[in-house]
PDB file of C-alpha atoms in Angstrom:
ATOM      1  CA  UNK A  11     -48.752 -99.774 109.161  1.00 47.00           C
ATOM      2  CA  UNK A  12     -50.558 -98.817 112.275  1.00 53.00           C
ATOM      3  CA  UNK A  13     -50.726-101.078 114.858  1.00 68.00           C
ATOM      4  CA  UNK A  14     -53.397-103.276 116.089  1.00 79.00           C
ATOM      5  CA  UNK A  15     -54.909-102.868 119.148  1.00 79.00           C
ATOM      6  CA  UNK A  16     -55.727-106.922 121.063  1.00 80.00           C
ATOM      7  CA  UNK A  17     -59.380-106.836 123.065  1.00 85.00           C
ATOM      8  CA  UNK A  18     -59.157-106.792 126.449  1.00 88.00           C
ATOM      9  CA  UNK A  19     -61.537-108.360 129.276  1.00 90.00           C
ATOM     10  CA  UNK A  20     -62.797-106.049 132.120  1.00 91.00           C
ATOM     11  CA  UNK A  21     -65.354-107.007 135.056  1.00 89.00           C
ATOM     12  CA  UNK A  22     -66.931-104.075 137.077  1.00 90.00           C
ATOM     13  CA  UNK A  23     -69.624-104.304 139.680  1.00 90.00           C
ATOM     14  CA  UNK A  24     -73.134-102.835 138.977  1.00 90.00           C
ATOM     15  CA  UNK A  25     -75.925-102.860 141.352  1.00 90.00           C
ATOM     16  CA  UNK A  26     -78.964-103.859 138.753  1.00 94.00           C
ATOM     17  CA  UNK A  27     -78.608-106.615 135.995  1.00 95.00           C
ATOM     18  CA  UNK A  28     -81.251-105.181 134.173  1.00 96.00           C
ATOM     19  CA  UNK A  29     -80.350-101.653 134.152  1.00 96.00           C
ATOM     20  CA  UNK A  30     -77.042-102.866 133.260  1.00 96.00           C
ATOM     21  CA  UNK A  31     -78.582-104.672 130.051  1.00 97.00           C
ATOM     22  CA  UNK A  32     -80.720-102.180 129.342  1.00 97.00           C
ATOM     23  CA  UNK A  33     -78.069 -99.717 129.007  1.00 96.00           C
ATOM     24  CA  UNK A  34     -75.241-101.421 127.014  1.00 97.00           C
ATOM     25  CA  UNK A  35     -77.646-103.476 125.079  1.00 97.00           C
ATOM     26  CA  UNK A  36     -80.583-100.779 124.060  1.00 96.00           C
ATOM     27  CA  UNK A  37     -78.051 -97.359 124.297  1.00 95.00           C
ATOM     28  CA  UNK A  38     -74.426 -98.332 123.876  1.00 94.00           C
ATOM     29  CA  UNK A  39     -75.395-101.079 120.947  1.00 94.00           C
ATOM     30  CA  UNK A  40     -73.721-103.675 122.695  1.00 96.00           C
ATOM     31  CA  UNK A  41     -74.470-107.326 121.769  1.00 97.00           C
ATOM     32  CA  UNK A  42     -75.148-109.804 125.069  1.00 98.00           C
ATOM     33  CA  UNK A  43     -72.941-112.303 125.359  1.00 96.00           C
ATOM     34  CA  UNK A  44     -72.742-115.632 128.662  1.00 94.00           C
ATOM     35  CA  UNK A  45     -74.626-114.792 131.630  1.00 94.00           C
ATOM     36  CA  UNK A  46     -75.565-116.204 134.505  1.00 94.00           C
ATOM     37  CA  UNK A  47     -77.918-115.348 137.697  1.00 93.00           C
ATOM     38  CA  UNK A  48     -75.048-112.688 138.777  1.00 92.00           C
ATOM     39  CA  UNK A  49     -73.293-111.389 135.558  1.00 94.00           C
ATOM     40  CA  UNK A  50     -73.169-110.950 132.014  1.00 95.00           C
ATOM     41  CA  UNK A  51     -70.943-110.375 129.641  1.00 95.00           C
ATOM     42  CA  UNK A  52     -70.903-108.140 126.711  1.00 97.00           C
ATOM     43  CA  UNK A  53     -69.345-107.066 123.021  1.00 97.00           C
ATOM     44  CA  UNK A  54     -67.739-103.759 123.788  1.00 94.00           C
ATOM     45  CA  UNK A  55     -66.889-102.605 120.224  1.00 90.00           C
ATOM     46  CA  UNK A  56     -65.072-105.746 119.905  1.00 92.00           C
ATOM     47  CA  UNK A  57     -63.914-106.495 123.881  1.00 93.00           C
ATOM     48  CA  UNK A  58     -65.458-108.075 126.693  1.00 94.00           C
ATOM     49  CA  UNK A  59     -66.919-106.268 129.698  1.00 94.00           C
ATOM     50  CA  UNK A  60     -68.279-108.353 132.571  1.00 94.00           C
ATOM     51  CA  UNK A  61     -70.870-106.628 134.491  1.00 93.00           C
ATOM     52  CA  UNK A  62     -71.514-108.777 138.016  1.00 93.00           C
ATOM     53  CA  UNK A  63     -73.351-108.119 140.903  1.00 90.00           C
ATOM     54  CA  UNK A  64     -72.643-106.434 143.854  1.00 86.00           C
ATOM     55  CA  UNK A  65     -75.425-106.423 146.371  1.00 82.00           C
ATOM     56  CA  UNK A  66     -73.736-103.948 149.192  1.00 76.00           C
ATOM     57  CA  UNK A  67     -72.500-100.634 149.379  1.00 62.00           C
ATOM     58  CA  UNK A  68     -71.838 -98.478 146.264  1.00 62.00           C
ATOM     59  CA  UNK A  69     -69.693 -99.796 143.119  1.00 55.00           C
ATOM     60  CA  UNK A  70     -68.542 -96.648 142.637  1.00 56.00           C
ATOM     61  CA  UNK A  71     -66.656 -95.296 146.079  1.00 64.00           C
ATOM     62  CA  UNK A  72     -63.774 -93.192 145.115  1.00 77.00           C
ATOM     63  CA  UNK A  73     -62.820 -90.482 142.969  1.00 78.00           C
ATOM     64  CA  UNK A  74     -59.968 -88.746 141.754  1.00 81.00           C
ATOM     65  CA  UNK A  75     -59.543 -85.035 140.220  1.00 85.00           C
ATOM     66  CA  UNK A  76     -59.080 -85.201 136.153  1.00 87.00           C
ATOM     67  CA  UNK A  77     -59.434 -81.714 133.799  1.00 88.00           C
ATOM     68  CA  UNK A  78     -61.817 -80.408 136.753  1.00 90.00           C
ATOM     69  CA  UNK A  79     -64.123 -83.030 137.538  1.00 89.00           C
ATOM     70  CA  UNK A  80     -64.134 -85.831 140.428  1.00 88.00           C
ATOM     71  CA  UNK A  81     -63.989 -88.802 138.324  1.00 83.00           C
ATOM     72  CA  UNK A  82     -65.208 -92.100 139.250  1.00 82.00           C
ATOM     73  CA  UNK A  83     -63.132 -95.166 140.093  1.00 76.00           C
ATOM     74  CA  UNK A  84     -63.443 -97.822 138.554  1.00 79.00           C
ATOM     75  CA  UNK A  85     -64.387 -96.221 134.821  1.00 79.00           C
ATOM     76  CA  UNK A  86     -63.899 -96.889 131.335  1.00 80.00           C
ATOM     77  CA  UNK A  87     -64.583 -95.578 128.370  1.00 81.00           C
ATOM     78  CA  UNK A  88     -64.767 -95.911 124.445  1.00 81.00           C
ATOM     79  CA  UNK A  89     -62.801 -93.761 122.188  1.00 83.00           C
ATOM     80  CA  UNK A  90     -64.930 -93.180 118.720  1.00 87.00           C
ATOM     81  CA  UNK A  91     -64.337 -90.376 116.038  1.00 90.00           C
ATOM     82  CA  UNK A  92     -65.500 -87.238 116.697  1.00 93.00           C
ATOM     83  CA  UNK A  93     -69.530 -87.985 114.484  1.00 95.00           C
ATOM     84  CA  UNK A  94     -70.137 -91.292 116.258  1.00 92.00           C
ATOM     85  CA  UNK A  95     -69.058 -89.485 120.040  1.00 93.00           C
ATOM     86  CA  UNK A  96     -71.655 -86.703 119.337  1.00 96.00           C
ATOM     87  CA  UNK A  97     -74.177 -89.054 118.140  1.00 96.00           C
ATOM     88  CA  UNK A  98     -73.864 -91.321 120.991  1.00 94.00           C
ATOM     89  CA  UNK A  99     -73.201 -88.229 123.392  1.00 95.00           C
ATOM     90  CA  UNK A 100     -76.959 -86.795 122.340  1.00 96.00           C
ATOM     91  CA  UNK A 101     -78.510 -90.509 121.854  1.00 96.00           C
ATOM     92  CA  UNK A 102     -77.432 -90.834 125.895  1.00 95.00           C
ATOM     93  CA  UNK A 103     -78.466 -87.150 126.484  1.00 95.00           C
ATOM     94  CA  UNK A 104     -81.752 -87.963 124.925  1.00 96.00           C
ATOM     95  CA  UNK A 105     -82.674 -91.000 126.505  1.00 96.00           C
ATOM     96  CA  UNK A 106     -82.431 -89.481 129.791  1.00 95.00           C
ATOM     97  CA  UNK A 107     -79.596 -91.350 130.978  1.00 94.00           C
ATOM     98  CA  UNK A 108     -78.179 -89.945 134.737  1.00 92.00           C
ATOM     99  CA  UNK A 109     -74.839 -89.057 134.322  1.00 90.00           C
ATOM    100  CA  UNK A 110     -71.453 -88.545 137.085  1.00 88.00           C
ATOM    101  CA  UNK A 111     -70.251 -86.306 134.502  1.00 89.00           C
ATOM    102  CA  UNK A 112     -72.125 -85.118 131.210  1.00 90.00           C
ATOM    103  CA  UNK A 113     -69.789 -85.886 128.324  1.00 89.00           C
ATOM    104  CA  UNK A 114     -67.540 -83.349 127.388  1.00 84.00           C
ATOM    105  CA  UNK A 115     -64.167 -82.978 125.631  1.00 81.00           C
TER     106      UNK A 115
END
């Protein structure tokens, strides 16, 4: 019996709601959940991210060195079978999305 992984709730700052919807809503598939003038909340494959506002400075300060890139802090990320990464991977690529680091394995 493998064992069965509980959702989790995580809040991260973003600069623009509506960038912020646009992206998890029209390119990650996510459905919209409560929201108010400074967050919202969406389905991440079955947990809850909380996007909210923050108007000053950048939400994404520090990095740290991992497998030769300077990765953000605060991340997260979504671990899919290999088809449904490469799908998503060239669905992002496609849609022109700016990335910190181009996906990779």
């Amino acid at each position: 019996m493998s064992p069965q992984l509980l959702p989790f709730h995580l809040a991260f700052p973003v600069r623009d709601l509506d960038a912020t919807r646009h992206f998890f809503v029209e390119l990650l598939g996510c459905r919209e959940g409560r929201s108010a003038e400074r967050w919202v909340d969406f389905d991440f494959h079955g947990h809850q991210i909380s996007a909210h506002l923050k108007d000053d400075g950048d939400p994404v300060a520090a990095s740290n060195p991992v497998d030769g890139h300077q990765v953000p802090v605060p991340h997260f990320g979504l671990v899919l079978p290999w088809d449904r990464w490469q799908a998503l991977a060239d669905k992002l690529k496609d849609s022109g999305t700016a990335f910190v680091i181009e996906p990779y394995v």
